[in-house]
């Protein structure tokens, strides 16, 4: 198995590609507004993209999706509860930076995720775990065979996703943590949307927000 990543754009958003080996088919996880960086990551390892899965609709995770899909012809997936974000990345860019997003960053025609399904792509089985809280349509992608969780902005090394942006809900995020993330084994590798990787066990033991989701789990 090969997992490669690059921290892209202003937010240093982790763009991942997972493949069996260099030169084989790959799945992209998140496409920041640096499509050239995404394509360069694939080219560096001679990877052939077959799909893009988007954890959520914030522009730092999906702003480059339209360009990547246009350049490669692959299919992109996102949860429709984030349509209010994914369908207007230009408005997000305007709000964040006071500048318009280029026309070639227009969103692709996404296929809808629902949560609970499994996507079989490039020889991997990605279980879609709908984890609202950071955004209403946030999803994590769990590959049980390899023990990997692509956690987006749900869970970080030593932190969790913020909930003070439109559509954020702290209670929902903690329920998502209880029901769909902390049910995983300690050894599962967590590959987050920002920052270094961690493990479920490490976050279960040391994450400063663990008391909140544990209290909720006991209530």
XYZ file of N, CA and C in Angstrom:
657
model
N 0.836 -1.190 0.000
C 0.000 0.000 0.000
C 0.875 1.245 0.000
N 0.436 2.271 -0.711
C 1.135 3.539 -0.786
C 0.176 4.657 -0.409
N 0.553 5.456 0.582
C -0.201 6.661 0.926
C 0.750 7.834 0.799
N 0.383 8.795 -0.030
C 1.202 9.992 -0.192
C 0.319 11.204 0.089
N 0.951 12.288 0.501
C 0.162 13.472 0.838
C 0.991 14.723 0.627
N 0.281 15.841 0.472
C 0.903 17.158 0.415
C 0.018 18.131 1.170
N 0.603 18.992 2.017
C -0.162 20.082 2.623
C -0.259 21.230 1.615
N -1.468 21.532 1.158
C -1.649 22.457 0.047
C -2.454 23.686 0.459
N -2.257 24.745 -0.288
C -2.968 26.009 -0.194
C -2.638 26.718 1.113
N -3.324 27.827 1.366
C -3.034 28.682 2.506
C -3.250 27.974 3.833
N -4.206 27.054 3.871
C -4.549 26.381 5.123
C -3.726 25.122 5.356
N -2.749 24.836 4.483
C -1.955 23.598 4.581
C -2.867 22.393 4.766
N -3.849 22.308 3.882
C -4.795 21.194 3.928
C -4.142 19.945 3.363
N -4.247 18.847 4.084
C -3.656 17.596 3.624
C -4.487 17.009 2.491
N -3.866 16.898 1.330
C -4.444 16.157 0.211
C -3.755 14.803 0.177
N -4.535 13.737 0.194
C -3.993 12.384 0.216
C -4.290 11.666 -1.091
N -3.411 10.737 -1.440
C -3.685 9.765 -2.494
C -3.305 8.403 -1.948
N -4.189 7.429 -2.113
C -3.937 6.079 -1.638
C -3.994 5.130 -2.823
N -2.992 4.258 -2.911
C -2.872 3.333 -4.031
C -2.197 2.057 -3.551
N -2.262 1.021 -4.369
C -1.571 -0.213 -4.023
C -0.063 -0.018 -4.070
N 0.406 0.740 -5.067
C 1.829 0.985 -5.238
C 2.007 2.133 -6.227
N 3.212 2.631 -6.352
C 3.503 3.654 -7.341
C 3.162 3.142 -8.731
N 2.580 4.004 -9.543
C 2.229 3.631 -10.901
C 0.880 2.958 -11.051
N 0.112 2.842 -9.946
C -1.179 2.157 -10.001
C -2.331 3.137 -9.810
N -3.546 2.606 -9.815
C -4.727 3.439 -9.621
C -4.752 3.990 -8.193
N -5.333 5.182 -8.055
C -5.321 5.857 -6.761
C -6.634 6.570 -6.515
N -6.947 6.738 -5.242
C -8.075 7.539 -4.792
C -7.521 8.797 -4.127
N -8.066 9.940 -4.484
C -7.685 11.208 -3.874
C -8.665 11.520 -2.745
N -8.148 11.954 -1.625
C -8.982 12.418 -0.518
C -8.751 13.914 -0.353
N -9.764 14.690 -0.678
C -9.797 16.149 -0.597
C -8.923 16.808 -1.677
N -9.444 17.929 -2.179
C -8.775 18.670 -3.251
C -8.792 20.155 -2.910
N -7.764 20.639 -2.220
C -7.690 22.069 -1.886
C -7.619 22.939 -3.141
N -7.757 24.253 -2.981
C -7.725 25.165 -4.133
C -6.312 25.330 -4.715
N -5.634 24.230 -4.916
C -4.325 24.172 -5.554
C -4.324 22.941 -6.454
N -5.132 22.962 -7.526
C -5.237 21.763 -8.364
C -3.913 21.345 -8.975
N -3.041 22.315 -9.263
C -1.728 21.957 -9.787
C -0.954 21.133 -8.758
N -1.101 21.476 -7.477
C -0.441 20.700 -6.430
C -0.980 19.287 -6.336
N -2.297 19.135 -6.512
C -2.904 17.798 -6.486
C -2.379 16.964 -7.650
N -2.381 17.536 -8.848
C -1.909 16.813 -10.028
C -0.424 16.483 -9.902
N 0.362 17.399 -9.338
C 1.788 17.146 -9.161
C 2.027 15.995 -8.197
N 1.221 15.925 -7.134
C 1.341 14.817 -6.177
C 1.124 13.481 -6.884
N 0.108 13.416 -7.743
C -0.158 12.182 -8.490
C 0.990 11.871 -9.445
N 1.443 12.886 -10.180
C 2.483 12.668 -11.175
C 3.796 12.216 -10.540
N 4.085 12.754 -9.364
C 5.337 12.413 -8.685
C 5.449 10.918 -8.428
N 4.300 10.267 -8.230
C 4.289 8.839 -7.933
C 3.664 8.017 -9.061
N 3.468 8.649 -10.204
C 2.924 8.000 -11.408
C 1.562 7.341 -11.115
N 0.740 8.030 -10.341
C -0.547 7.469 -9.942
C -1.630 7.824 -10.947
N -2.563 6.909 -11.123
C -3.673 7.065 -12.051
C -4.946 7.264 -11.231
N -5.449 8.491 -11.110
C -6.612 8.711 -10.241
C -7.877 8.098 -10.817
N -8.693 7.528 -9.931
C -9.982 6.956 -10.350
C -11.152 7.628 -9.659
N -10.912 8.340 -8.558
C -12.005 8.987 -7.828
C -11.439 10.002 -6.855
N -12.273 10.965 -6.522
C -11.989 11.953 -5.482
C -13.093 11.871 -4.448
N -12.726 11.640 -3.197
C -13.699 11.674 -2.110
C -13.410 12.900 -1.258
N -14.453 13.670 -0.976
C -14.317 14.946 -0.273
C -14.924 14.807 1.114
N -14.138 15.121 2.138
C -14.630 14.957 3.500
C -15.729 15.949 3.858
N -15.628 17.188 3.315
C -16.655 18.184 3.624
C -16.498 19.381 2.695
N -17.441 20.311 2.813
C -17.578 21.343 1.809
C -16.796 22.612 2.003
N -15.949 22.711 3.011
C -15.163 23.935 3.156
C -14.186 24.063 1.992
N -13.994 25.305 1.551
C -13.254 25.554 0.311
C -11.824 25.043 0.377
N -11.228 24.972 1.566
C -9.847 24.479 1.640
C -9.759 22.980 1.403
N -10.909 22.297 1.376
C -10.935 20.863 1.103
C -11.524 20.519 -0.262
N -12.292 21.441 -0.831
C -12.961 21.110 -2.098
C -12.795 22.166 -3.176
N -12.072 23.247 -2.887
C -11.975 24.333 -3.847
C -11.309 23.958 -5.154
N -10.472 22.917 -5.143
C -9.828 22.473 -6.367
C -10.509 21.307 -7.042
N -11.654 20.878 -6.520
C -12.297 19.665 -7.032
C -12.693 19.796 -8.494
N -13.269 20.930 -8.861
C -13.714 21.099 -10.238
C -12.572 20.998 -11.228
N -11.458 21.627 -10.904
C -10.308 21.593 -11.797
C -9.696 20.203 -11.871
N -9.623 19.507 -10.732
C -9.054 18.159 -10.728
C -9.939 17.210 -11.528
N -11.241 17.300 -11.332
C -12.162 16.462 -12.103
C -12.070 16.798 -13.590
N -12.006 18.086 -13.905
C -11.905 18.481 -15.298
C -10.635 17.983 -15.968
N -9.537 17.952 -15.213
C -8.253 17.538 -15.780
C -8.122 16.031 -15.911
N -8.844 15.282 -15.065
C -8.650 13.830 -15.013
C -9.848 13.019 -15.478
N -11.051 13.628 -15.441
C -12.257 12.898 -15.820
C -12.778 11.954 -14.759
N -12.265 12.059 -13.529
C -12.690 11.152 -12.475
C -14.013 11.620 -11.866
N -14.582 10.772 -11.015
C -15.814 11.070 -10.296
C -15.480 11.605 -8.911
N -16.246 12.602 -8.473
C -16.065 13.164 -7.138
C -17.304 12.875 -6.295
N -17.078 12.638 -5.013
C -18.145 12.307 -4.070
C -18.134 13.281 -2.902
N -19.335 13.691 -2.461
C -19.457 14.519 -1.264
C -20.872 14.327 -0.714
N -21.064 14.623 0.573
C -22.388 14.489 1.176
C -23.235 15.713 0.826
N -24.480 15.527 0.388
C -25.304 16.664 -0.045
C -25.709 17.613 1.057
N -25.566 17.238 2.316
C -25.847 18.197 3.390
C -24.878 19.371 3.375
N -23.794 19.226 2.623
C -22.850 20.336 2.473
C -23.001 21.057 1.140
N -24.117 20.838 0.449
C -24.323 21.516 -0.837
C -24.253 23.030 -0.697
N -24.717 23.558 0.428
C -24.705 25.015 0.594
C -23.280 25.565 0.600
N -22.304 24.692 0.816
C -20.899 25.073 0.764
C -20.254 24.689 -0.565
N -20.442 23.437 -0.981
C -19.730 22.945 -2.155
C -20.209 23.603 -3.445
N -21.474 24.023 -3.501
C -21.993 24.584 -4.738
C -21.633 26.049 -4.940
N -21.007 26.657 -3.936
C -20.620 28.060 -4.086
C -19.261 28.309 -3.426
N -18.204 27.662 -3.931
C -16.885 27.902 -3.333
C -16.429 29.343 -3.491
N -16.912 30.035 -4.532
C -16.536 31.423 -4.720
C -16.984 32.304 -3.570
N -18.185 32.058 -3.056
C -18.682 32.851 -1.920
C -17.819 32.592 -0.685
N -17.422 31.341 -0.478
C -16.535 31.064 0.646
C -15.214 31.806 0.496
N -14.649 31.769 -0.720
C -13.383 32.444 -0.951
C -13.514 33.947 -0.732
N -14.634 34.502 -1.174
C -14.878 35.931 -0.990
C -14.945 36.276 0.496
N -15.622 35.444 1.273
C -15.762 35.690 2.701
C -14.427 35.548 3.428
N -13.615 34.575 3.010
C -12.360 34.296 3.701
C -11.268 35.293 3.344
N -11.164 35.597 2.049
C -10.009 36.354 1.571
C -10.361 37.665 0.893
N -11.663 37.902 0.700
C -12.059 39.095 -0.005
C -11.729 39.068 -1.480
N -11.623 37.857 -2.034
C -11.327 37.733 -3.454
C -12.150 36.598 -4.043
N -12.436 36.701 -5.320
C -13.233 35.678 -5.988
C -12.366 34.485 -6.342
N -12.987 33.318 -6.370
C -12.301 32.104 -6.786
C -12.313 32.053 -8.309
N -11.252 31.613 -8.957
C -11.237 31.569 -10.428
C -12.373 30.722 -10.996
N -12.787 31.064 -12.211
C -13.898 30.362 -12.828
C -13.642 28.868 -12.993
N -12.367 28.505 -13.222
C -12.096 27.086 -13.439
C -12.122 26.288 -12.142
N -12.423 26.945 -11.018
C -12.616 26.244 -9.756
C -14.102 25.944 -9.511
N -14.933 26.080 -10.521
C -16.355 25.779 -10.361
C -16.524 24.340 -9.910
N -17.531 24.071 -9.060
C -17.674 22.712 -8.519
C -18.035 21.697 -9.594
N -17.620 20.455 -9.422
C -18.006 19.401 -10.359
C -19.414 18.910 -10.054
N -19.890 17.990 -10.868
C -21.154 17.312 -10.574
C -20.854 16.162 -9.619
N -21.000 16.453 -8.339
C -20.689 15.447 -7.325
C -21.710 14.312 -7.324
N -21.249 13.097 -7.001
C -22.147 12.022 -6.625
C -22.367 12.109 -5.124
N -23.590 11.824 -4.700
C -23.977 12.040 -3.305
C -23.594 10.867 -2.418
N -22.985 11.184 -1.295
C -22.769 10.215 -0.230
C -23.955 10.267 0.730
N -24.224 9.161 1.392
C -25.312 9.152 2.366
C -24.831 8.766 3.760
N -23.725 8.057 3.849
C -23.250 7.557 5.135
C -23.719 6.130 5.336
N -22.803 5.252 5.671
C -23.123 3.851 5.864
C -22.800 2.981 4.665
N -22.603 3.610 3.494
C -22.262 2.826 2.316
C -20.756 2.573 2.260
N -20.372 1.644 1.391
C -18.965 1.352 1.144
C -18.653 1.613 -0.319
N -17.610 2.410 -0.564
C -17.144 2.694 -1.911
C -15.940 1.815 -2.200
N -16.042 0.974 -3.201
C -14.919 0.147 -3.615
C -14.226 0.844 -4.775
N -13.015 1.338 -4.503
C -12.292 2.188 -5.448
C -10.814 1.821 -5.418
N -10.240 1.616 -6.578
C -8.798 1.329 -6.713
C -8.377 0.134 -5.849
N -9.286 -0.809 -5.631
C -8.961 -1.993 -4.852
C -9.104 -1.827 -3.357
N -9.623 -0.679 -2.913
C -9.828 -0.424 -1.493
C -11.319 -0.271 -1.212
N -11.715 -0.604 0.008
C -13.114 -0.462 0.432
C -13.199 0.658 1.458
N -13.790 1.768 1.044
C -13.922 2.929 1.913
C -15.325 2.958 2.514
N -15.417 2.723 3.811
C -16.696 2.859 4.508
C -16.930 4.334 4.795
N -18.077 4.828 4.373
C -18.411 6.236 4.562
C -19.085 6.397 5.921
N -18.480 7.180 6.776
C -19.042 7.452 8.103
C -19.462 8.918 8.146
N -20.771 9.157 8.148
C -21.299 10.518 8.193
C -21.094 11.053 9.603
N -20.300 12.104 9.723
C -19.908 12.640 11.032
C -20.207 14.138 11.100
N -21.484 14.512 11.151
C -21.816 15.940 11.221
C -21.289 16.585 12.496
N -21.085 17.888 12.406
C -20.597 18.664 13.551
C -19.729 19.798 13.075
N -18.618 19.477 12.430
C -17.798 20.533 11.825
C -18.585 21.201 10.699
N -19.213 20.385 9.876
C -20.230 20.817 8.907
C -21.341 19.779 8.923
N -22.523 20.107 8.416
C -23.618 19.129 8.440
C -23.343 17.865 7.625
N -22.573 18.009 6.528
C -22.330 16.867 5.660
C -20.962 16.242 5.817
N -20.262 16.570 6.870
C -18.910 16.036 7.037
C -18.935 14.508 7.067
N -17.965 13.894 6.380
C -17.816 12.441 6.372
C -16.362 12.068 6.619
N -16.164 10.974 7.328
C -14.864 10.334 7.442
C -14.886 9.073 6.583
N -13.723 8.649 6.116
C -13.624 7.480 5.264
C -12.717 6.449 5.942
N -13.297 5.276 6.250
C -12.588 4.229 6.984
C -12.274 3.081 6.047
N -11.003 2.736 5.962
C -10.559 1.586 5.175
C -10.130 0.509 6.168
N -11.049 -0.444 6.444
C -10.828 -1.417 7.509
C -9.657 -2.341 7.208
N -9.502 -2.724 5.934
C -8.435 -3.660 5.587
C -7.057 -3.125 5.905
N -6.879 -1.827 5.772
C -5.589 -1.199 6.048
C -5.559 -0.489 7.396
N -6.699 -0.442 8.093
C -6.752 0.221 9.395
C -6.512 1.709 9.319
N -7.193 2.370 8.351
C -6.995 3.794 8.113
C -8.295 4.556 8.268
N -8.248 5.703 8.900
C -9.378 6.616 8.945
C -8.931 7.963 8.404
N -9.515 8.379 7.270
C -9.306 9.723 6.765
C -10.345 10.597 7.458
N -9.892 11.397 8.420
C -10.815 12.040 9.367
C -11.191 13.462 8.993
N -10.653 14.010 7.888
C -11.021 15.371 7.529
C -10.786 16.317 8.682
N -11.798 17.138 8.988
C -11.693 18.078 10.110
C -12.530 17.629 11.304
N -12.772 16.326 11.409
C -13.456 15.774 12.581
C -12.488 15.632 13.748
N -11.355 14.981 13.493
C -10.407 14.644 14.551
C -8.993 14.935 14.061
N -8.221 15.621 14.906
C -6.820 15.920 14.632
C -5.950 15.317 15.733
N -4.656 15.355 15.516
C -3.723 14.997 16.585
C -3.823 16.052 17.676
N -4.433 15.681 18.773
C -4.550 16.592 19.911
C -5.646 17.620 19.822
N -6.589 17.461 18.895
C -7.656 18.451 18.788
C -8.842 17.859 18.026
N -9.839 18.709 17.793
C -11.030 18.350 17.037
C -11.372 19.510 16.110
N -12.335 19.300 15.234
C -12.743 20.346 14.314
C -13.496 21.470 15.005
N -13.334 22.680 14.486
C -14.051 23.825 15.038
C -15.519 23.742 14.634
N -16.364 24.377 15.427
C -17.808 24.338 15.163
C -18.429 25.726 15.148
N -17.596 26.761 14.987
C -18.096 28.131 15.029
C -18.333 28.713 13.644
N -18.256 27.888 12.598
C -18.537 28.323 11.238
C -19.964 27.931 10.865
N -20.533 28.516 9.792
C -21.915 28.191 9.420
C -22.145 26.686 9.289
N -23.195 26.214 9.954
C -23.518 24.791 9.936
C -22.843 23.976 11.015
N -21.943 24.606 11.786
C -21.250 23.879 12.848
C -22.158 23.596 14.032
N -21.894 22.476 14.720
C -22.734 22.065 15.840
C -21.866 21.236 16.779
N -21.508 21.812 17.924
C -20.598 21.137 18.848
C -21.173 19.831 19.364
N -22.445 19.837 19.764
C -23.064 18.609 20.252
C -23.054 17.515 19.201
N -23.342 17.889 17.951
C -23.333 16.902 16.865
C -21.935 16.348 16.663
N -20.916 17.194 16.765
C -19.548 16.709 16.590
C -19.189 15.690 17.664
N -19.560 15.963 18.904
C -19.254 15.010 19.971
C -20.040 13.719 19.801
N -21.291 13.806 19.344
C -22.060 12.582 19.087
C -21.437 11.782 17.952
N -20.957 12.490 16.923
C -20.273 11.806 15.833
C -19.015 11.106 16.338
N -18.297 11.769 17.238
C -17.090 11.161 17.799
C -17.449 9.894 18.563
N -18.494 9.990 19.364
C -18.923 8.841 20.168
C -19.402 7.682 19.300
N -20.210 7.985 18.282
C -20.914 6.935 17.547
C -20.144 6.389 16.352
N -19.253 7.193 15.772
C -18.671 6.793 14.496
C -17.147 6.841 14.444
N -16.519 7.397 15.457
C -15.055 7.493 15.434
C -14.435 6.683 16.567
N -14.867 6.931 17.794
C -14.263 6.249 18.928
C -14.752 4.812 19.111
N -15.547 4.340 18.182
C -15.900 2.918 18.136
C -14.800 2.098 17.458
N -13.833 2.772 16.833
C -12.758 2.090 16.118
C -11.671 1.627 17.084
N -10.886 0.649 16.644
C -9.824 0.092 17.474
C -8.699 1.104 17.695
N -7.987 0.932 18.789
C -6.910 1.845 19.145
C -5.846 1.950 18.060
N -5.583 0.862 17.353
C -4.502 0.848 16.384
C -4.803 1.520 15.062
N -6.043 1.958 14.847
C -6.400 2.594 13.579
C -5.621 3.896 13.415
N -4.972 4.031 12.256
C -4.247 5.270 11.939
C -5.241 6.344 11.509
N -5.093 7.523 12.050
C -5.957 8.654 11.717
C -5.157 9.618 10.839
N -5.655 9.838 9.624
C -5.017 10.754 8.679
C -5.925 11.974 8.558
N -5.595 13.054 9.258
C -6.505 14.200 9.362
C -6.347 15.189 8.210
N -7.277 16.130 8.158
C -7.258 17.139 7.115
C -6.178 18.184 7.291
N -5.637 18.298 8.489
C -4.551 19.244 8.765
C -3.639 18.616 9.813
N -2.356 18.865 9.686
C -1.421 18.419 10.701
C -1.019 16.965 10.565
N -0.262 16.464 11.561
C 0.302 15.118 11.480
C -0.731 14.037 11.752
N -0.382 12.828 11.358
C -1.268 11.701 11.636
C -1.180 11.323 13.100
N -2.172 10.555 13.540
C -2.224 10.083 14.911
C -2.882 8.704 14.897
N -3.311 8.232 16.038
C -4.056 6.969 16.121
C -5.286 7.170 16.993
N -6.251 6.295 16.812
C -7.437 6.348 17.667
C -7.047 6.169 19.128
N -6.159 5.222 19.407
C -5.757 4.992 20.793
C -5.111 6.199 21.433
N -4.248 6.876 20.704
C -3.579 8.062 21.246
C -4.596 9.151 21.571
N -5.565 9.351 20.665
C -6.560 10.395 20.919
C -7.528 9.992 22.018
N -7.818 8.709 22.116
C -8.694 8.247 23.202
C -8.051 8.519 24.559
N -6.724 8.418 24.609
C -6.012 8.610 25.875
C -5.674 10.061 26.167
N -5.349 10.854 25.143
C -4.713 12.141 25.408
C -5.414 13.354 24.817
N -6.403 13.161 23.968
C -7.043 14.324 23.346
C -7.703 15.182 24.427
N -7.452 16.485 24.441
C -8.003 17.334 25.511
C -9.520 17.448 25.495
N -10.183 16.995 24.426
C -11.642 17.049 24.358
C -12.288 15.703 24.680
N -11.497 14.727 25.097
C -12.036 13.381 25.288
C -13.092 13.330 26.383
N -12.970 14.190 27.414
C -13.955 14.167 28.495
C -15.348 14.504 27.977
N -15.427 15.431 26.995
C -16.723 15.832 26.466
C -17.413 14.683 25.756
N -16.691 13.968 24.873
C -17.383 12.882 24.185
C -17.591 11.675 25.084
N -16.713 11.470 26.076
C -16.920 10.366 27.009
C -18.104 10.634 27.920
N -18.256 11.892 28.354
C -19.420 12.259 29.176
C -20.703 12.056 28.409
N -20.702 12.451 27.136
C -21.877 12.258 26.299
C -22.183 10.779 26.119
N -21.136 9.966 25.981
C -21.347 8.537 25.775
C -21.982 7.885 26.980
N -21.727 8.443 28.181
C -22.256 7.859 29.404
C -23.640 8.392 29.765
N -24.095 9.420 29.065
C -25.375 10.050 29.423
C -26.543 9.329 28.780
